[in-house]
Short mmCIF file of C-alpha atoms in Angstrom, two decimals:
data_model
loop_
_atom_site.label_atom_id
_atom_site.label_comp_id
_atom_site.label_asym_id
_atom_site.label_seq_id
_atom_site.Cartn_x
_atom_site.Cartn_y
_atom_site.Cartn_z
CA MET L 1 129.63 59.04 85.85
CA ALA L 2 133.03 57.42 87.10
CA ARG L 3 133.51 55.60 83.96
CA ARG L 4 132.77 58.79 82.09
CA LEU L 5 135.14 60.79 83.68
CA ALA L 6 137.90 58.13 83.63
CA ALA L 7 137.05 57.47 80.03
CA SER L 8 137.75 61.64 79.75
CA GLY L 9 141.00 61.21 81.50
CA HIS L 10 139.82 62.96 85.06
CA ASP L 11 140.63 60.65 88.06
CA PRO L 12 137.02 60.72 89.63
CA ALA L 13 138.54 60.66 93.18
CA GLU L 14 139.98 63.76 92.61
CA PHE L 15 136.62 65.00 90.90
CA GLY L 16 135.20 64.08 94.17
CA ALA L 17 137.64 65.61 96.65
CA ALA L 18 137.35 68.76 94.81
CA VAL L 19 133.50 68.61 95.33
CA ILE L 20 134.01 67.59 98.77
CA ARG L 21 136.50 70.92 99.14
CA GLU L 22 134.33 73.11 97.18
CA LEU L 23 131.25 72.32 99.03
CA ALA L 24 133.03 72.74 102.47
CA ARG L 25 134.14 76.30 101.42
CA GLN L 26 130.72 77.55 100.55
CA ASP L 27 129.47 75.67 104.36
CA ARG L 28 131.95 78.15 105.61
CA ALA L 29 131.39 81.50 103.81
CA LEU L 30 127.82 80.45 104.60
CA ILE L 31 128.59 80.30 108.37
CA ALA L 32 130.70 83.12 107.85
CA GLY L 33 127.76 85.52 106.58
CA ILE L 34 125.17 84.38 109.08
CA ALA L 35 127.66 85.05 112.04
CA ALA L 36 128.52 88.71 110.62
CA TYR L 37 124.65 89.43 110.01
CA ARG L 38 124.42 88.22 113.50
CA ARG L 39 126.59 90.21 115.79
CA HIS L 40 125.94 93.42 113.32
CA PRO L 41 124.96 96.31 115.58
CA TRP L 42 122.28 98.37 113.27
CA GLN L 43 118.89 98.47 114.78
CA ARG L 44 115.96 100.24 112.95
CA THR L 45 115.46 103.41 114.57
CA LEU L 46 112.72 105.62 112.72
CA ALA L 47 109.60 106.52 114.56
CA ASP L 48 106.18 105.61 112.93
CA PRO L 49 104.27 108.89 112.14
CA PRO L 50 100.84 109.82 113.49
CA ALA L 51 98.06 107.48 112.88
CA LEU L 52 94.52 109.22 111.43
CA TRP L 53 92.69 105.91 111.82
CA ALA L 54 92.80 102.54 113.56
CA GLU L 55 90.87 99.46 113.30
CA GLY L 56 91.82 96.44 115.40
CA GLY L 57 95.52 95.95 114.93
CA SER L 58 95.75 98.07 112.15
CA ARG L 59 96.63 101.64 111.52
CA LEU L 60 96.24 104.75 108.42
CA LEU L 61 100.08 106.30 109.06
CA ASP L 62 100.56 109.81 107.72
CA TYR L 63 103.57 110.33 106.36
CA GLY L 64 103.07 113.84 105.29
CA ALA L 65 102.44 115.04 109.03
CA THR L 66 105.96 115.77 109.32
CA ALA L 67 106.74 117.25 105.77
CA SER L 68 106.52 120.47 104.32
CA LEU L 69 103.87 119.78 101.47
CA PRO L 70 102.54 122.49 99.21
CA ALA L 71 98.47 123.27 99.79
CA GLY L 72 96.21 120.74 97.49
CA ALA L 73 98.93 117.78 98.04
CA LYS L 74 97.69 114.66 96.32
CA VAL L 75 97.29 111.62 99.45
CA LEU L 76 98.86 108.40 98.05
CA LEU L 77 97.14 105.38 100.42
CA VAL L 78 99.71 102.67 99.90
CA VAL L 79 98.60 99.24 100.48
CA PRO L 80 101.55 96.43 101.64
CA SER L 81 101.45 92.46 101.95
CA LEU L 82 99.62 90.53 104.55
CA VAL L 83 102.26 88.50 105.39
CA ASN L 84 105.18 91.28 105.84
CA ARG L 85 105.86 94.52 108.23
CA ALA L 86 104.47 97.23 106.47
CA HIS L 87 107.58 99.13 107.07
CA VAL L 88 109.75 97.78 104.45
CA LEU L 89 108.22 100.69 102.74
CA ASP L 90 109.86 103.10 105.66
CA LEU L 91 113.02 100.85 106.32
CA LEU L 92 115.69 103.21 107.61
CA GLU L 93 116.73 106.58 107.58
CA GLY L 94 117.52 108.03 103.62
CA GLY L 95 115.97 104.66 102.70
CA SER L 96 112.33 105.12 103.19
CA MET L 97 110.27 104.95 100.09
CA LEU L 98 107.38 107.08 102.55
CA ARG L 99 109.58 110.12 103.14
CA TRP L 100 111.14 109.93 100.42
CA LEU L 101 107.49 110.73 98.49
CA ALA L 102 106.47 112.77 100.79
CA GLY L 103 109.73 115.15 100.25
CA GLN L 104 108.43 115.46 96.50
CA GLY L 105 105.18 117.03 97.37
CA LEU L 106 103.06 113.66 97.41
CA ARG L 107 101.02 112.91 101.10
CA PRO L 108 101.71 109.14 101.46
CA LEU L 109 99.35 107.50 103.62
CA LEU L 110 100.40 104.24 104.77
CA LEU L 111 98.17 100.93 105.68
CA ASP L 112 99.71 99.14 108.18
CA TRP L 113 97.38 95.96 108.65
CA GLY L 114 99.23 94.69 112.24
CA TRP L 115 99.68 91.40 113.93
CA PRO L 116 96.07 89.55 113.39
CA GLY L 117 94.76 88.94 116.29
CA GLU L 118 91.51 87.04 117.14
CA VAL L 119 89.21 88.83 114.91
CA GLU L 120 91.43 89.60 112.47
CA ARG L 121 92.29 85.41 112.13
CA ARG L 122 89.28 85.17 111.15
CA PHE L 123 89.11 87.18 108.32
CA THR L 124 88.64 86.38 105.04
CA LEU L 125 90.11 88.13 101.90
CA THR L 126 86.44 90.01 101.42
CA ASP L 127 86.49 91.22 105.59
CA TYR L 128 90.19 92.32 104.14
CA ILE L 129 89.28 94.22 101.08
CA ALA L 130 85.34 94.89 101.04
CA GLY L 131 85.83 95.76 105.02
CA ARG L 132 89.04 97.25 106.51
CA LEU L 133 90.49 98.49 103.61
CA GLU L 134 87.75 100.36 102.25
CA ARG L 135 86.93 102.21 105.63
CA ALA L 136 90.71 103.22 105.33
CA LEU L 137 90.01 104.36 102.35
CA ALA L 138 87.36 106.35 102.94
CA VAL L 139 89.52 108.01 105.96
CA ALA L 140 92.13 108.77 103.29
CA ALA L 141 89.82 110.13 101.04
CA ALA L 142 87.92 112.27 103.47
CA GLU L 143 91.33 113.90 104.74
CA ALA L 144 91.91 114.21 100.76
CA GLY L 145 88.47 115.95 99.96
CA GLY L 146 87.93 113.54 97.41
CA ALA L 147 89.28 110.17 95.71
CA VAL L 148 92.66 109.54 96.39
CA LEU L 149 95.81 107.75 94.63
CA LEU L 150 95.82 103.91 95.40
CA ALA L 151 98.86 101.71 95.60
CA GLY L 152 99.56 97.92 96.69
CA TYR L 153 102.64 96.30 97.04
CA CYS L 154 102.69 92.49 96.01
CA MET L 155 100.13 91.08 97.16
CA GLY L 156 98.96 94.01 98.56
CA GLY L 157 98.72 95.33 94.84
CA LEU L 158 95.88 92.79 94.64
CA LEU L 159 93.97 94.23 97.80
CA ALA L 160 93.98 97.78 95.76
CA LEU L 161 92.96 96.17 92.96
CA ALA L 162 89.96 94.96 94.37
CA ALA L 163 89.15 98.14 96.04
CA ALA L 164 89.71 100.28 93.31
CA GLN L 165 86.77 98.14 91.44
CA ARG L 166 84.44 98.13 94.29
CA ARG L 167 84.82 101.84 94.93
CA PRO L 168 85.90 104.22 91.92
CA ASP L 169 84.00 106.67 93.57
CA LEU L 170 87.10 107.43 96.23
CA VAL L 171 89.89 106.00 93.84
CA ARG L 172 91.49 108.72 91.41
CA ALA L 173 93.91 106.69 90.57
CA LEU L 174 95.94 103.37 90.95
CA ALA L 175 99.37 101.81 90.75
CA VAL L 176 100.26 98.34 91.46
CA LEU L 177 103.77 97.86 92.26
CA ALA L 178 105.57 93.47 91.77
CA THR L 179 101.87 92.16 91.75
CA PRO L 180 101.38 88.62 90.69
CA TRP L 181 98.20 88.30 88.47
CA ASP L 182 98.63 85.07 86.44
CA PHE L 183 99.75 82.62 89.03
CA HIS L 184 100.54 79.92 86.73
CA ALA L 185 102.62 81.64 83.98
CA GLY L 186 106.16 80.80 83.78
CA ASP L 187 106.00 78.02 86.16
CA PRO L 188 102.66 76.51 86.90
CA GLY L 189 104.65 73.35 88.50
CA ARG L 190 105.64 75.71 91.08
CA ALA L 191 102.54 77.20 92.33
CA ARG L 192 100.56 73.87 92.21
CA ALA L 193 103.45 72.37 94.34
CA LEU L 194 102.90 75.42 97.03
CA ALA L 195 99.01 74.54 96.30
CA ALA L 196 99.62 70.68 97.21
CA ALA L 197 101.12 71.43 100.54
CA LEU L 198 98.14 72.86 101.92
CA PRO L 199 96.82 69.79 103.79
CA LEU L 200 100.07 69.55 105.63
CA TRP L 201 99.74 72.67 107.37
CA GLU L 202 96.11 72.43 108.24
CA PRO L 203 96.96 70.75 111.37
CA ALA L 204 98.56 74.98 112.03
CA LEU L 205 96.30 76.58 110.22
CA ALA L 206 93.39 74.84 112.95
CA PHE L 207 95.53 75.04 115.88
CA ALA L 208 96.92 78.88 115.08
CA GLU L 209 93.45 80.06 113.35
CA ALA L 210 96.60 81.59 110.66
CA LEU L 211 99.50 80.38 108.70
CA PRO L 212 102.26 80.47 111.11
CA VAL L 213 105.34 82.91 110.60
CA ASP L 214 108.12 79.69 109.96
CA LEU L 215 106.12 78.21 107.77
CA LEU L 216 105.56 81.16 105.60
CA GLN L 217 109.24 81.88 105.85
CA VAL L 218 109.39 78.74 104.39
CA LEU L 219 107.07 79.04 101.65
CA PHE L 220 109.42 82.40 100.51
CA ALA L 221 112.79 80.04 100.69
CA ALA L 222 110.56 77.58 98.31
CA LEU L 223 110.32 80.24 95.16
CA ASP L 224 114.06 81.57 95.58
CA PRO L 225 115.83 78.18 97.50
CA PHE L 226 119.39 79.15 96.21
CA GLY L 227 119.68 82.67 97.15
CA VAL L 228 119.17 82.31 100.47
CA ALA L 229 122.63 80.92 100.78
CA ALA L 230 123.95 83.10 98.13
CA LYS L 231 123.32 86.46 99.97
CA TYR L 232 124.79 85.37 103.17
CA ARG L 233 127.70 84.31 101.42
CA ALA L 234 128.05 88.02 99.71
CA PHE L 235 127.37 89.34 102.66
CA ALA L 236 130.10 87.66 104.72
CA ARG L 237 132.57 89.65 102.11
CA LEU L 238 131.08 93.09 102.94
CA ASP L 239 132.81 95.46 105.03
CA PRO L 240 130.65 96.13 108.31
CA ASP L 241 130.35 99.92 107.78
CA HIS L 242 129.54 99.88 104.09
CA PRO L 243 125.92 101.24 103.53
CA ARG L 244 124.93 98.09 102.11
CA ALA L 245 126.02 96.64 104.82
CA ARG L 246 123.29 97.95 106.39
CA LEU L 247 121.02 97.96 104.13
CA PHE L 248 121.14 94.22 104.04
CA VAL L 249 120.41 94.06 108.14
CA ALA L 250 117.99 96.46 107.41
CA LEU L 251 116.36 94.05 105.20
CA GLU L 252 116.74 91.22 106.95
CA ASP L 253 115.63 91.91 109.78
CA TRP L 254 112.44 92.94 107.65
CA LEU L 255 111.99 89.68 106.25
CA ASN L 256 112.96 87.57 109.70
CA ASP L 257 110.06 89.64 111.29
CA GLY L 258 107.21 88.15 109.23
CA VAL L 259 103.26 88.31 110.35
CA PRO L 260 101.16 84.94 110.30
CA LEU L 261 98.36 84.99 107.72
CA ALA L 262 95.00 84.29 108.60
CA ALA L 263 93.95 80.68 108.13
CA PRO L 264 90.84 81.39 105.86
CA VAL L 265 92.96 83.80 103.65
CA ALA L 266 95.86 81.58 104.06
CA ARG L 267 93.52 78.75 101.89
CA GLU L 268 92.06 81.32 99.76
CA CYS L 269 95.40 82.60 98.48
CA LEU L 270 96.71 79.09 98.44
CA ALA L 271 93.93 76.90 96.39
CA GLY L 272 92.16 79.57 94.66
CA TRP L 273 95.33 81.71 93.68
CA TYR L 274 98.12 79.28 93.43
CA GLY L 275 96.40 75.94 92.82
CA ARG L 276 93.24 77.30 90.60
CA ASN L 277 94.80 80.45 89.43
CA GLU L 278 91.23 81.89 90.19
CA PRO L 279 92.62 85.49 89.18
CA ALA L 280 94.26 85.18 85.55
CA ARG L 281 90.98 83.03 84.63
CA GLY L 282 88.51 85.51 86.37
CA LEU L 283 87.14 83.63 89.28
CA TRP L 284 88.75 85.20 91.89
CA ARG L 285 85.60 86.88 94.16
CA ILE L 286 85.62 89.47 96.68
CA ALA L 287 81.74 90.10 98.45
CA GLY L 288 80.22 87.65 95.58
CA LEU L 289 81.43 89.97 92.43
CA PRO L 290 84.73 88.51 90.41
CA VAL L 291 87.52 91.31 90.36
CA ASP L 292 88.16 92.35 86.63
CA PRO L 293 91.28 94.57 86.28
CA GLY L 294 88.86 95.59 82.87
CA ALA L 295 86.30 97.21 85.18
CA VAL L 296 88.82 99.30 86.65
CA CYS L 297 88.49 102.77 84.35
CA ARG L 298 91.02 104.78 86.15
CA PRO L 299 94.75 105.54 85.47
CA ALA L 300 96.67 102.74 86.06
CA PHE L 301 100.30 102.48 86.71
CA VAL L 302 101.98 99.37 86.81
CA ALA L 303 105.53 98.27 87.85
CA VAL L 304 107.20 94.94 86.60
CA PRO L 305 110.64 94.74 88.37
CA GLY L 306 112.47 92.23 85.83
CA ARG L 307 115.19 90.47 88.56
CA ASP L 308 112.06 89.77 90.47
CA ARG L 309 112.10 86.13 91.42
CA ILE L 310 108.80 86.19 93.79
CA VAL L 311 106.70 87.55 91.52
CA PRO L 312 108.61 86.55 87.78
CA PRO L 313 107.54 88.96 85.20
CA GLU L 314 105.62 86.48 83.24
CA SER L 315 102.97 86.84 86.68
CA ALA L 316 102.72 90.32 86.61
CA LEU L 317 102.98 91.53 83.05
CA PRO L 318 99.18 90.18 82.33
CA LEU L 319 97.88 92.70 85.14
CA ALA L 320 98.97 95.47 82.78
CA ARG L 321 97.99 94.15 79.92
CA ALA L 322 94.34 93.48 81.52
CA LEU L 323 94.17 97.36 82.79
CA PRO L 324 92.74 99.67 80.41
CA GLY L 325 95.55 102.21 79.41
CA ALA L 326 98.11 101.11 82.20
CA VAL L 327 101.32 102.81 82.23
CA LEU L 328 103.95 99.75 82.49
CA HIS L 329 107.34 100.46 84.40
CA ARG L 330 110.04 97.73 84.03
CA PRO L 331 113.11 98.75 86.53
CA ILE L 332 116.09 96.09 86.14
CA ALA L 333 115.27 95.15 89.93
CA GLY L 334 114.48 92.92 92.30
CA HIS L 335 110.84 91.86 94.12
CA ILE L 336 112.13 94.34 97.56
CA GLY L 337 115.36 95.74 95.86
CA MET L 338 112.69 97.94 93.82
CA ALA L 339 111.32 99.18 96.70
CA ALA L 340 113.69 99.66 99.38
CA GLY L 341 117.55 98.14 97.71
CA SER L 342 119.81 100.76 97.31
CA GLY L 343 119.02 102.06 93.95
CA ALA L 344 115.19 102.33 94.97
CA GLU L 345 114.77 105.84 94.26
CA ALA L 346 115.87 105.41 90.13
CA ALA L 347 114.17 102.28 89.96
CA LEU L 348 110.94 103.25 91.45
CA TRP L 349 110.55 106.12 93.64
CA ARG L 350 110.88 108.52 90.93
CA PRO L 351 109.03 107.19 88.44
CA LEU L 352 105.89 106.33 90.89
CA ALA L 353 106.62 110.28 91.62
CA ASP L 354 106.54 111.24 88.19
CA TRP L 355 103.52 109.48 87.36
CA ALA L 356 101.59 110.63 90.31
CA SER L 357 102.65 114.44 89.23
CA ALA L 358 101.62 114.56 85.88
CA LEU L 359 98.05 113.17 86.59
#
């Protein structure tokens, strides 16, 4: 490198000094952004709506309870991921997908999985889907007086898909939002690398009976390693009183307040989904039966955000093709921004509400 720089007329020593100066500048901006986040006064104050049902640490929250809904309002049961707090869909005043949907005449119910306790830490995906999710779905259908709309966000979309296949009598239509399906599409090496780390984490899984939050944060950071520093540098330049600054703090608080993943589920997801790509290969089974999107004969809505780095579009699009007659929605948004960002109403909330209203 030094010889090439010298041959091109550039001083290698000056080039090296310039690199050091730029790295120092970026480090200062990163530290300034982290400090600005830590001292920001915003705190989440939204109170949870009433719970219709609870089991273990899980609750079914009724976001239609305080809304003026029309008679016969459609019930929408929303299933979030197991590894993050459910309130990303009810983030802050003026930025709640579920409260906005209730204002549009739907009755959203949120399955808040809660913190995995002693019982849940022994759960498999079959326990979550064929057990707890199906029981919540039955409660929602009883409230609706019939089949309900079922929506799943991220990992929750996979859980909702499997439940819709198992209980078509309880599901009127299915929406999957930023949901992976082909885990080897686009970058199979990255997926296999995540799976290959599983043996290193076995001591933690055995000790805690769960994948700890800190290790989950490492997994998410590995999906977009340069994005973490970039977002804090950008935050350092924001006015703390700007709505974008409050939204950033709300999302960072949510991201940093994760939920452990039951050890059997962690093994199924890392080895089965990321390692062997079982969903796309037709090998993923719940209670012994393959999960097959082609068997879900219900109206479907598939949202695939174009800027998603957590679930790349290449991973999510095969699910849209596999669901019969699915409506494909492709917003120009990121994985979290589509559901909870400043442009989320246009990116997802309104298209989802329009689809539901047209059923």
